[in-house]
PDB file of C-alpha atoms in Angstrom:
ATOM      1  CA  UNK P 160       0.000   0.000   0.000  1.00  0.00           C
ATOM      2  CA  UNK P 161       1.135   3.563  -0.636  1.00  0.00           C
ATOM      3  CA  UNK P 162       1.484   5.765   2.430  1.00  0.00           C
ATOM      4  CA  UNK P 163      -0.166   8.709   0.672  1.00  0.00           C
ATOM      5  CA  UNK P 164      -3.761   7.852   1.462  1.00  0.00           C
ATOM      6  CA  UNK P 165      -5.112  10.013  -1.360  1.00  0.00           C
ATOM      7  CA  UNK P 166      -4.464   7.068  -3.689  1.00  0.00           C
ATOM      8  CA  UNK P 167      -6.903   4.931  -1.679  1.00  0.00           C
ATOM      9  CA  UNK P 168      -9.407   7.455  -0.292  1.00  0.00           C
ATOM     10  CA  UNK P 169     -13.002   6.291  -0.404  1.00  0.00           C
ATOM     11  CA  UNK P 170     -12.175   2.693  -1.310  1.00  0.00           C
ATOM     12  CA  UNK P 171     -13.975  -0.291   0.245  1.00  0.00           C
ATOM     13  CA  UNK P 172     -11.521  -0.380   3.146  1.00  0.00           C
ATOM     14  CA  UNK P 173     -12.303   3.250   3.924  1.00  0.00           C
ATOM     15  CA  UNK P 174     -16.013   2.464   3.856  1.00  0.00           C
ATOM     16  CA  UNK P 175     -15.648  -0.123   6.635  1.00  0.00           C
ATOM     17  CA  UNK P 176     -13.289   2.008   8.703  1.00  0.00           C
ATOM     18  CA  UNK P 177     -15.301   5.199   8.433  1.00  0.00           C
ATOM     19  CA  UNK P 178     -18.737   3.644   8.846  1.00  0.00           C
ATOM     20  CA  UNK P 179     -17.641   1.999  12.102  1.00  0.00           C
ATOM     21  CA  UNK P 180     -15.794   5.138  13.210  1.00  0.00           C
ATOM     22  CA  UNK P 181     -18.928   7.254  12.771  1.00  0.00           C
ATOM     23  CA  UNK P 182     -21.001   4.709  14.690  1.00  0.00           C
ATOM     24  CA  UNK P 183     -18.550   4.796  17.607  1.00  0.00           C
ATOM     25  CA  UNK P 184     -18.578   8.598  17.708  1.00  0.00           C
ATOM     26  CA  UNK P 185     -22.370   8.573  17.707  1.00  0.00           C
ATOM     27  CA  UNK P 186     -22.263   6.331  20.772  1.00  0.00           C
ATOM     28  CA  UNK P 187     -19.749   8.627  22.473  1.00  0.00           C
ATOM     29  CA  UNK P 188     -22.114  11.532  21.874  1.00  0.00           C
ATOM     30  CA  UNK P 189     -24.915   9.708  23.683  1.00  0.00           C
ATOM     31  CA  UNK P 190     -23.374  10.709  27.026  1.00  0.00           C
ATOM     32  CA  UNK P 191     -22.985  14.371  28.016  1.00  0.00           C
ATOM     33  CA  UNK P 192     -19.403  14.186  29.300  1.00  0.00           C
ATOM     34  CA  UNK P 193     -16.656  15.238  26.839  1.00  0.00           C
ATOM     35  CA  UNK P 194     -14.469  12.766  24.989  1.00  0.00           C
ATOM     36  CA  UNK P 195     -11.053  12.770  23.345  1.00  0.00           C
ATOM     37  CA  UNK P 196     -10.053  11.427  19.930  1.00  0.00           C
ATOM     38  CA  UNK P 197      -6.491  10.435  18.987  1.00  0.00           C
ATOM     39  CA  UNK P 198      -5.696   9.578  15.354  1.00  0.00           C
ATOM     40  CA  UNK P 199      -2.207   8.107  15.039  1.00  0.00           C
ATOM     41  CA  UNK P 200      -1.939   8.284  11.221  1.00  0.00           C
ATOM     42  CA  UNK P 201      -4.420  10.969  10.248  1.00  0.00           C
ATOM     43  CA  UNK P 202      -3.650  11.694   6.584  1.00  0.00           C
ATOM     44  CA  UNK P 203      -4.960  14.821   4.851  1.00  0.00           C
ATOM     45  CA  UNK P 204      -8.392  14.995   6.438  1.00  0.00           C
ATOM     46  CA  UNK P 205     -10.308  15.684   3.208  1.00  0.00           C
ATOM     47  CA  UNK P 206      -9.690  14.095  -0.213  1.00  0.00           C
ATOM     48  CA  UNK P 207     -10.605  15.202  -3.717  1.00  0.00           C
ATOM     49  CA  UNK P 208     -11.898  12.127  -5.531  1.00  0.00           C
ATOM     50  CA  UNK P 209     -11.458  13.974  -8.822  1.00  0.00           C
ATOM     51  CA  UNK P 210      -7.845  14.800  -8.000  1.00  0.00           C
ATOM     52  CA  UNK P 211      -4.822  13.273  -9.718  1.00  0.00           C
ATOM     53  CA  UNK P 212      -3.986  10.716  -7.020  1.00  0.00           C
ATOM     54  CA  UNK P 213      -7.530   9.410  -6.596  1.00  0.00           C
ATOM     55  CA  UNK P 214      -8.117   9.299 -10.340  1.00  0.00           C
ATOM     56  CA  UNK P 215      -4.867   7.411 -10.889  1.00  0.00           C
ATOM     57  CA  UNK P 216      -6.177   4.388  -8.990  1.00  0.00           C
ATOM     58  CA  UNK P 217      -9.933   4.944  -9.139  1.00  0.00           C
ATOM     59  CA  UNK P 218     -10.328   2.822  -6.009  1.00  0.00           C
ATOM     60  CA  UNK P 219     -13.162   4.979  -4.686  1.00  0.00           C
ATOM     61  CA  UNK P 220     -15.430   3.753  -7.473  1.00  0.00           C
ATOM     62  CA  UNK P 221     -15.545   0.317  -5.836  1.00  0.00           C
ATOM     63  CA  UNK P 222     -16.072   1.860  -2.408  1.00  0.00           C
ATOM     64  CA  UNK P 223     -18.068   4.996  -1.744  1.00  0.00           C
ATOM     65  CA  UNK P 224     -18.942   5.116  -5.455  1.00  0.00           C
ATOM     66  CA  UNK P 225     -20.847   1.823  -5.172  1.00  0.00           C
ATOM     67  CA  UNK P 226     -23.062   3.239  -2.411  1.00  0.00           C
ATOM     68  CA  UNK P 227     -23.785   6.693  -3.833  1.00  0.00           C
ATOM     69  CA  UNK P 228     -27.464   6.986  -4.621  1.00  0.00           C
ATOM     70  CA  UNK P 229     -28.072   3.364  -3.663  1.00  0.00           C
ATOM     71  CA  UNK P 230     -30.540   2.383  -0.972  1.00  0.00           C
ATOM     72  CA  UNK P 231     -29.848  -0.830   0.957  1.00  0.00           C
ATOM     73  CA  UNK P 232     -32.033  -2.577   3.525  1.00  0.00           C
ATOM     74  CA  UNK P 233     -33.045  -0.942   6.767  1.00  0.00           C
ATOM     75  CA  UNK P 234     -30.360  -2.582   8.938  1.00  0.00           C
ATOM     76  CA  UNK P 235     -27.583  -1.691   6.481  1.00  0.00           C
ATOM     77  CA  UNK P 236     -28.839   1.868   6.105  1.00  0.00           C
ATOM     78  CA  UNK P 237     -28.902   2.263   9.891  1.00  0.00           C
ATOM     79  CA  UNK P 238     -25.187   1.422   9.878  1.00  0.00           C
ATOM     80  CA  UNK P 239     -24.428   3.787   7.027  1.00  0.00           C
ATOM     81  CA  UNK P 240     -26.532   6.711   8.255  1.00  0.00           C
ATOM     82  CA  UNK P 241     -23.969   8.655  10.386  1.00  0.00           C
ATOM     83  CA  UNK P 242     -21.311   8.230   7.668  1.00  0.00           C
ATOM     84  CA  UNK P 243     -23.703   9.275   4.922  1.00  0.00           C
ATOM     85  CA  UNK P 244     -24.689  12.364   6.929  1.00  0.00           C
ATOM     86  CA  UNK P 245     -21.065  13.521   7.160  1.00  0.00           C
ATOM     87  CA  UNK P 246     -20.524  13.002   3.431  1.00  0.00           C
ATOM     88  CA  UNK P 247     -23.700  14.950   2.663  1.00  0.00           C
ATOM     89  CA  UNK P 248     -22.638  17.780   4.953  1.00  0.00           C
ATOM     90  CA  UNK P 249     -19.229  18.027   3.295  1.00  0.00           C
ATOM     91  CA  UNK P 250     -20.831  18.067  -0.150  1.00  0.00           C
ATOM     92  CA  UNK P 251     -23.241  20.819   0.922  1.00  0.00           C
ATOM     93  CA  UNK P 252     -20.327  22.947   2.121  1.00  0.00           C
ATOM     94  CA  UNK P 253     -18.374  22.392  -1.121  1.00  0.00           C
ATOM     95  CA  UNK P 254     -20.924  22.264  -3.976  1.00  0.00           C
ATOM     96  CA  UNK P 255     -19.653  21.294  -7.377  1.00  0.00           C
ATOM     97  CA  UNK P 256     -16.806  19.093  -6.157  1.00  0.00           C
ATOM     98  CA  UNK P 257     -16.431  15.453  -5.207  1.00  0.00           C
ATOM     99  CA  UNK P 258     -14.813  15.459  -1.796  1.00  0.00           C
ATOM    100  CA  UNK P 259     -14.485  12.570   0.629  1.00  0.00           C
ATOM    101  CA  UNK P 260     -13.928  12.965   4.387  1.00  0.00           C
ATOM    102  CA  UNK P 261     -11.078  11.099   6.041  1.00  0.00           C
ATOM    103  CA  UNK P 262     -11.281  10.017   9.656  1.00  0.00           C
ATOM    104  CA  UNK P 263     -10.280  13.437  11.097  1.00  0.00           C
ATOM    105  CA  UNK P 264     -13.025  15.231   9.179  1.00  0.00           C
ATOM    106  CA  UNK P 265     -15.641  12.638  10.100  1.00  0.00           C
ATOM    107  CA  UNK P 266     -14.847  12.984  13.792  1.00  0.00           C
ATOM    108  CA  UNK P 267     -14.531  16.782  13.623  1.00  0.00           C
ATOM    109  CA  UNK P 268     -17.958  17.133  12.041  1.00  0.00           C
ATOM    110  CA  UNK P 269     -19.544  14.860  14.637  1.00  0.00           C
ATOM    111  CA  UNK P 270     -17.705  16.287  17.669  1.00  0.00           C
ATOM    112  CA  UNK P 271     -19.428  18.621  20.086  1.00  0.00           C
ATOM    113  CA  UNK P 272     -18.069  21.903  21.401  1.00  0.00           C
ATOM    114  CA  UNK P 273     -16.485  20.331  24.499  1.00  0.00           C
ATOM    115  CA  UNK P 274     -14.832  17.367  22.725  1.00  0.00           C
ATOM    116  CA  UNK P 275     -11.172  17.325  21.656  1.00  0.00           C
ATOM    117  CA  UNK P 276      -9.244  15.906  18.688  1.00  0.00           C
ATOM    118  CA  UNK P 277      -5.505  15.234  18.459  1.00  0.00           C
ATOM    119  CA  UNK P 278      -4.305  14.340  14.981  1.00  0.00           C
ATOM    120  CA  UNK P 279      -0.869  12.926  14.119  1.00  0.00           C
ATOM    121  CA  UNK P 280       0.624  12.922  10.641  1.00  0.00           C
ATOM    122  CA  UNK P 281       4.327  12.462   9.906  1.00  0.00           C
ATOM    123  CA  UNK P 282       4.314  13.278   6.170  1.00  0.00           C
ATOM    124  CA  UNK P 283       5.024  17.047   5.910  1.00  0.00           C
ATOM    125  CA  UNK P 284       2.794  17.735   2.880  1.00  0.00           C
ATOM    126  CA  UNK P 285      -0.083  15.690   4.257  1.00  0.00           C
ATOM    127  CA  UNK P 286       0.288  17.338   7.653  1.00  0.00           C
ATOM    128  CA  UNK P 287       0.081  20.773   6.020  1.00  0.00           C
ATOM    129  CA  UNK P 288      -3.010  19.701   4.084  1.00  0.00           C
ATOM    130  CA  UNK P 289      -4.532  18.338   7.293  1.00  0.00           C
ATOM    131  CA  UNK P 290      -3.934  21.606   9.114  1.00  0.00           C
ATOM    132  CA  UNK P 291      -5.593  23.501   6.278  1.00  0.00           C
ATOM    133  CA  UNK P 292      -8.573  21.135   6.252  1.00  0.00           C
ATOM    134  CA  UNK P 293      -9.100  21.488   9.996  1.00  0.00           C
ATOM    135  CA  UNK P 294      -8.964  25.283   9.749  1.00  0.00           C
ATOM    136  CA  UNK P 295      -9.004  27.211  12.997  1.00  0.00           C
ATOM    137  CA  UNK P 296     -11.135  24.740  14.891  1.00  0.00           C
ATOM    138  CA  UNK P 297     -10.010  25.147  18.498  1.00  0.00           C
ATOM    139  CA  UNK P 298     -11.067  21.612  19.360  1.00  0.00           C
ATOM    140  CA  UNK P 299      -8.424  20.222  17.015  1.00  0.00           C
ATOM    141  CA  UNK P 300      -4.664  19.917  17.449  1.00  0.00           C
ATOM    142  CA  UNK P 301      -2.623  18.798  14.434  1.00  0.00           C
ATOM    143  CA  UNK P 302       0.968  17.642  15.057  1.00  0.00           C
ATOM    144  CA  UNK P 303       3.634  16.570  12.569  1.00  0.00           C
ATOM    145  CA  UNK P 304       4.771  13.491  14.469  1.00  0.00           C
ATOM    146  CA  UNK P 305       5.062   9.736  14.167  1.00  0.00           C
ATOM    147  CA  UNK P 306       1.813   8.422  15.582  1.00  0.00           C
ATOM    148  CA  UNK P 307       3.552   5.573  17.376  1.00  0.00           C
ATOM    149  CA  UNK P 308       5.412   8.132  19.457  1.00  0.00           C
ATOM    150  CA  UNK P 309       2.229  10.046  20.250  1.00  0.00           C
ATOM    151  CA  UNK P 310       0.443   6.873  21.293  1.00  0.00           C
ATOM    152  CA  UNK P 311       2.994   6.341  24.050  1.00  0.00           C
ATOM    153  CA  UNK P 312       3.075   9.974  25.153  1.00  0.00           C
ATOM    154  CA  UNK P 313      -0.533  11.187  24.979  1.00  0.00           C
ATOM    155  CA  UNK P 314      -2.459   8.569  26.910  1.00  0.00           C
ATOM    156  CA  UNK P 315      -4.536   8.658  28.993  1.00  0.00           C
ATOM    157  CA  UNK P 316      -6.407  11.796  27.934  1.00  0.00           C
ATOM    158  CA  UNK P 317      -7.690  14.188  30.562  1.00  0.00           C
ATOM    159  CA  UNK P 318     -11.281  13.450  29.510  1.00  0.00           C
ATOM    160  CA  UNK P 319     -10.837   9.832  30.622  1.00  0.00           C
ATOM    161  CA  UNK P 320     -13.103   8.595  27.837  1.00  0.00           C
ATOM    162  CA  UNK P 321     -12.843   8.576  24.075  1.00  0.00           C
ATOM    163  CA  UNK P 322     -11.419   6.822  21.042  1.00  0.00           C
ATOM    164  CA  UNK P 323      -8.007   5.993  19.601  1.00  0.00           C
ATOM    165  CA  UNK P 324      -7.779   5.116  15.895  1.00  0.00           C
ATOM    166  CA  UNK P 325      -4.611   3.223  14.953  1.00  0.00           C
ATOM    167  CA  UNK P 326      -4.371   3.128  11.184  1.00  0.00           C
ATOM    168  CA  UNK P 327      -0.743   2.804   9.970  1.00  0.00           C
ATOM    169  CA  UNK P 328       0.226   2.687   6.271  1.00  0.00           C
ATOM    170  CA  UNK P 329       1.487  -0.922   6.306  1.00  0.00           C
ATOM    171  CA  UNK P 330       4.437  -0.127   4.073  1.00  0.00           C
ATOM    172  CA  UNK P 331       7.054  -1.709   6.343  1.00  0.00           C
ATOM    173  CA  UNK P 332       7.480  -5.388   7.263  1.00  0.00           C
ATOM    174  CA  UNK P 333       6.220  -6.321  10.711  1.00  0.00           C
ATOM    175  CA  UNK P 334       3.637  -3.529  10.936  1.00  0.00           C
ATOM    176  CA  UNK P 335       0.944  -5.871  12.267  1.00  0.00           C
ATOM    177  CA  UNK P 336       3.239  -7.049  15.049  1.00  0.00           C
ATOM    178  CA  UNK P 337       4.157  -3.459  15.827  1.00  0.00           C
ATOM    179  CA  UNK P 338       0.496  -2.493  16.051  1.00  0.00           C
ATOM    180  CA  UNK P 339      -0.295  -5.387  18.374  1.00  0.00           C
ATOM    181  CA  UNK P 340       2.617  -4.462  20.656  1.00  0.00           C
ATOM    182  CA  UNK P 341       1.692  -0.764  20.639  1.00  0.00           C
ATOM    183  CA  UNK P 342      -1.922  -1.549  21.466  1.00  0.00           C
ATOM    184  CA  UNK P 343      -0.879  -3.849  24.298  1.00  0.00           C
ATOM    185  CA  UNK P 344       1.159  -1.036  25.877  1.00  0.00           C
ATOM    186  CA  UNK P 345      -1.529   1.583  25.278  1.00  0.00           C
ATOM    187  CA  UNK P 346      -4.374  -0.384  26.812  1.00  0.00           C
ATOM    188  CA  UNK P 347      -2.312  -1.007  29.936  1.00  0.00           C
ATOM    189  CA  UNK P 348      -1.972   2.786  30.275  1.00  0.00           C
ATOM    190  CA  UNK P 349      -5.626   3.486  29.433  1.00  0.00           C
ATOM    191  CA  UNK P 350      -7.650   0.270  29.748  1.00  0.00           C
ATOM    192  CA  UNK P 351     -11.080   1.922  29.544  1.00  0.00           C
ATOM    193  CA  UNK P 352     -10.611   3.746  26.230  1.00  0.00           C
ATOM    194  CA  UNK P 353     -12.170   2.628  22.967  1.00  0.00           C
ATOM    195  CA  UNK P 354      -9.516   1.532  20.464  1.00  0.00           C
ATOM    196  CA  UNK P 355     -10.060   0.839  16.764  1.00  0.00           C
ATOM    197  CA  UNK P 356      -7.179  -0.947  15.021  1.00  0.00           C
ATOM    198  CA  UNK P 357      -7.423  -1.042  11.232  1.00  0.00           C
ATOM    199  CA  UNK P 358      -5.577  -3.547   9.078  1.00  0.00           C
ATOM    200  CA  UNK P 359      -5.560  -4.807   5.473  1.00  0.00           C
ATOM    201  CA  UNK P 360      -6.500  -8.443   4.869  1.00  0.00           C
ATOM    202  CA  UNK P 361      -4.284 -10.297   2.409  1.00  0.00           C
ATOM    203  CA  UNK P 362      -2.623 -13.366   3.921  1.00  0.00           C
ATOM    204  CA  UNK P 363      -4.784 -15.522   6.262  1.00  0.00           C
ATOM    205  CA  UNK P 364      -1.638 -16.540   8.176  1.00  0.00           C
ATOM    206  CA  UNK P 365      -0.923 -12.893   9.008  1.00  0.00           C
ATOM    207  CA  UNK P 366      -4.497 -12.495  10.228  1.00  0.00           C
ATOM    208  CA  UNK P 367      -4.216 -15.505  12.540  1.00  0.00           C
ATOM    209  CA  UNK P 368      -0.911 -14.307  13.990  1.00  0.00           C
ATOM    210  CA  UNK P 369      -2.283 -10.816  14.578  1.00  0.00           C
ATOM    211  CA  UNK P 370      -5.437 -12.065  16.280  1.00  0.00           C
ATOM    212  CA  UNK P 371      -3.370 -14.349  18.519  1.00  0.00           C
ATOM    213  CA  UNK P 372      -1.181 -11.401  19.524  1.00  0.00           C
ATOM    214  CA  UNK P 373      -4.204  -9.234  20.281  1.00  0.00           C
ATOM    215  CA  UNK P 374      -5.788 -11.974  22.388  1.00  0.00           C
ATOM    216  CA  UNK P 375      -2.564 -12.195  24.369  1.00  0.00           C
ATOM    217  CA  UNK P 376      -2.713  -8.463  25.170  1.00  0.00           C
ATOM    218  CA  UNK P 377      -5.134  -9.104  28.020  1.00  0.00           C
ATOM    219  CA  UNK P 378      -7.743  -6.606  26.791  1.00  0.00           C
ATOM    220  CA  UNK P 379     -11.042  -7.290  28.546  1.00  0.00           C
ATOM    221  CA  UNK P 380     -13.406  -6.668  25.602  1.00  0.00           C
ATOM    222  CA  UNK P 381     -12.501  -7.186  21.937  1.00  0.00           C
ATOM    223  CA  UNK P 382     -14.660  -7.188  18.815  1.00  0.00           C
ATOM    224  CA  UNK P 383     -13.373  -8.436  15.452  1.00  0.00           C
ATOM    225  CA  UNK P 384     -14.969  -6.817  12.409  1.00  0.00           C
ATOM    226  CA  UNK P 385     -14.003  -7.634   8.824  1.00  0.00           C
ATOM    227  CA  UNK P 386     -15.330  -6.864   5.373  1.00  0.00           C
ATOM    228  CA  UNK P 387     -14.125  -9.125   2.559  1.00  0.00           C
ATOM    229  CA  UNK P 388     -14.800  -8.159  -1.049  1.00  0.00           C
ATOM    230  CA  UNK P 389     -13.472 -11.535  -2.215  1.00  0.00           C
ATOM    231  CA  UNK P 390     -12.103 -14.688  -0.615  1.00  0.00           C
ATOM    232  CA  UNK P 391      -8.408 -14.234   0.295  1.00  0.00           C
ATOM    233  CA  UNK P 392      -6.322 -16.284  -2.136  1.00  0.00           C
ATOM    234  CA  UNK P 393      -3.312 -14.193  -3.141  1.00  0.00           C
ATOM    235  CA  UNK P 394      -1.259 -12.649  -0.273  1.00  0.00           C
ATOM    236  CA  UNK P 395      -0.276  -9.784  -2.600  1.00  0.00           C
ATOM    237  CA  UNK P 396      -3.896  -8.758  -3.282  1.00  0.00           C
ATOM    238  CA  UNK P 397      -6.030  -6.747  -0.878  1.00  0.00           C
ATOM    239  CA  UNK P 398      -9.073  -8.950  -0.307  1.00  0.00           C
ATOM    240  CA  UNK P 399     -10.631  -7.039   2.545  1.00  0.00           C
ATOM    241  CA  UNK P 400      -9.970  -5.013   5.637  1.00  0.00           C
ATOM    242  CA  UNK P 401     -10.584  -5.434   9.323  1.00  0.00           C
ATOM    243  CA  UNK P 402     -11.020  -3.546  12.548  1.00  0.00           C
ATOM    244  CA  UNK P 403     -10.223  -4.816  16.014  1.00  0.00           C
ATOM    245  CA  UNK P 404     -12.249  -2.763  18.486  1.00  0.00           C
ATOM    246  CA  UNK P 405     -11.412  -2.754  22.172  1.00  0.00           C
ATOM    247  CA  UNK P 406     -14.193  -1.728  24.558  1.00  0.00           C
ATOM    248  CA  UNK P 407     -16.789  -1.491  21.770  1.00  0.00           C
ATOM    249  CA  UNK P 408     -20.005   0.419  22.482  1.00  0.00           C
ATOM    250  CA  UNK P 409     -22.600  -1.970  23.822  1.00  0.00           C
ATOM    251  CA  UNK P 410     -24.924  -2.091  20.778  1.00  0.00           C
ATOM    252  CA  UNK P 411     -22.197  -2.043  18.118  1.00  0.00           C
ATOM    253  CA  UNK P 412     -21.852  -5.800  17.706  1.00  0.00           C
ATOM    254  CA  UNK P 413     -25.580  -6.381  17.210  1.00  0.00           C
ATOM    255  CA  UNK P 414     -25.849  -3.470  14.774  1.00  0.00           C
ATOM    256  CA  UNK P 415     -22.938  -4.776  12.695  1.00  0.00           C
ATOM    257  CA  UNK P 416     -24.269  -8.326  12.653  1.00  0.00           C
ATOM    258  CA  UNK P 417     -27.572  -7.040  11.336  1.00  0.00           C
ATOM    259  CA  UNK P 418     -26.332  -4.682   8.638  1.00  0.00           C
ATOM    260  CA  UNK P 419     -22.742  -5.381   7.608  1.00  0.00           C
ATOM    261  CA  UNK P 420     -23.392  -8.544   5.520  1.00  0.00           C
ATOM    262  CA  UNK P 421     -25.515  -6.559   3.064  1.00  0.00           C
ATOM    263  CA  UNK P 422     -22.864  -3.836   2.851  1.00  0.00           C
ATOM    264  CA  UNK P 423     -20.268  -6.526   2.052  1.00  0.00           C
ATOM    265  CA  UNK P 424     -22.421  -7.855  -0.776  1.00  0.00           C
ATOM    266  CA  UNK P 425     -22.906  -4.346  -2.146  1.00  0.00           C
ATOM    267  CA  UNK P 426     -19.117  -3.925  -2.283  1.00  0.00           C
ATOM    268  CA  UNK P 427     -18.324  -7.457  -3.526  1.00  0.00           C
ATOM    269  CA  UNK P 428     -15.648  -7.828  -6.205  1.00  0.00           C
ATOM    270  CA  UNK P 429     -15.606 -11.616  -6.454  1.00  0.00           C
ATOM    271  CA  UNK P 430     -16.685 -14.915  -4.876  1.00  0.00           C
ATOM    272  CA  UNK P 431     -16.318 -15.122  -1.109  1.00  0.00           C
ATOM    273  CA  UNK P 432     -17.384 -11.582  -0.243  1.00  0.00           C
ATOM    274  CA  UNK P 433     -18.549 -11.615   3.360  1.00  0.00           C
ATOM    275  CA  UNK P 434     -18.731  -9.830   6.683  1.00  0.00           C
ATOM    276  CA  UNK P 435     -17.193 -11.137   9.899  1.00  0.00           C
ATOM    277  CA  UNK P 436     -18.378  -9.917  13.308  1.00  0.00           C
ATOM    278  CA  UNK P 437     -16.918 -11.914  16.189  1.00  0.00           C
ATOM    279  CA  UNK P 438     -16.351 -11.357  19.891  1.00  0.00           C
ATOM    280  CA  UNK P 439     -12.751 -12.261  20.769  1.00  0.00           C
ATOM    281  CA  UNK P 440     -12.911 -11.383  24.460  1.00  0.00           C
ATOM    282  CA  UNK P 441     -15.528 -10.259  26.925  1.00  0.00           C
ATOM    283  CA  UNK P 442     -18.493 -12.237  25.636  1.00  0.00           C
TER     284      UNK P 442
END
């Protein structure tokens, strides 16, 4: 995968990540107390799907493009609703373009006045673009830093509740092992936070090793969520993506079980497309 997320913005992996992210934020908003959001690899914040990088790959056409103007069943639409609302709001603010919100923009648009966002991005150009996208929003702090470093230094937040999104580029060998180790350390520091760990799905052996490492972390509550657009067969081909969610909101599992299978079929690219929703710990 290419670290510059603009090549992949709005693809099927983004759909899973951002739909679940918006659902988690909606749950956080159900309580009046403020929350904190930490994004370890934030990217640019907003992406132009008609820009050179997005057009070069065209991946968004098999992601958000498949769901534009398409109505699914009630359970699937309930999952998609918060995400769709953010996309619609961004489009209303920028008529005439085709923009897609990354995770920072989704959370920023859903955050309340008292909530706080801390966004990490180590690529200088992407960090500058992220700062521009976030504008002068006082709730948001953008830092040009390696997110792994921030994860160790910035937990626990003063709000004592909130969400950490760990979404590395997976360009270097051993990134899954690094993520498992980093999560294990982080949840010992802040065991009550909600964590969402995103990963690509290519090699089933890598998936098994990662899940074993996460189980060994000792986290009390873990939910495995995956969306496959085809059955994994070639370890060089992205067949799907997954999220490991620690301390998931209490209705999230049931909501995903009800609606995610239809979303997976809507995004299918070959035989074996499916959704996986499984409790790994804390049943």
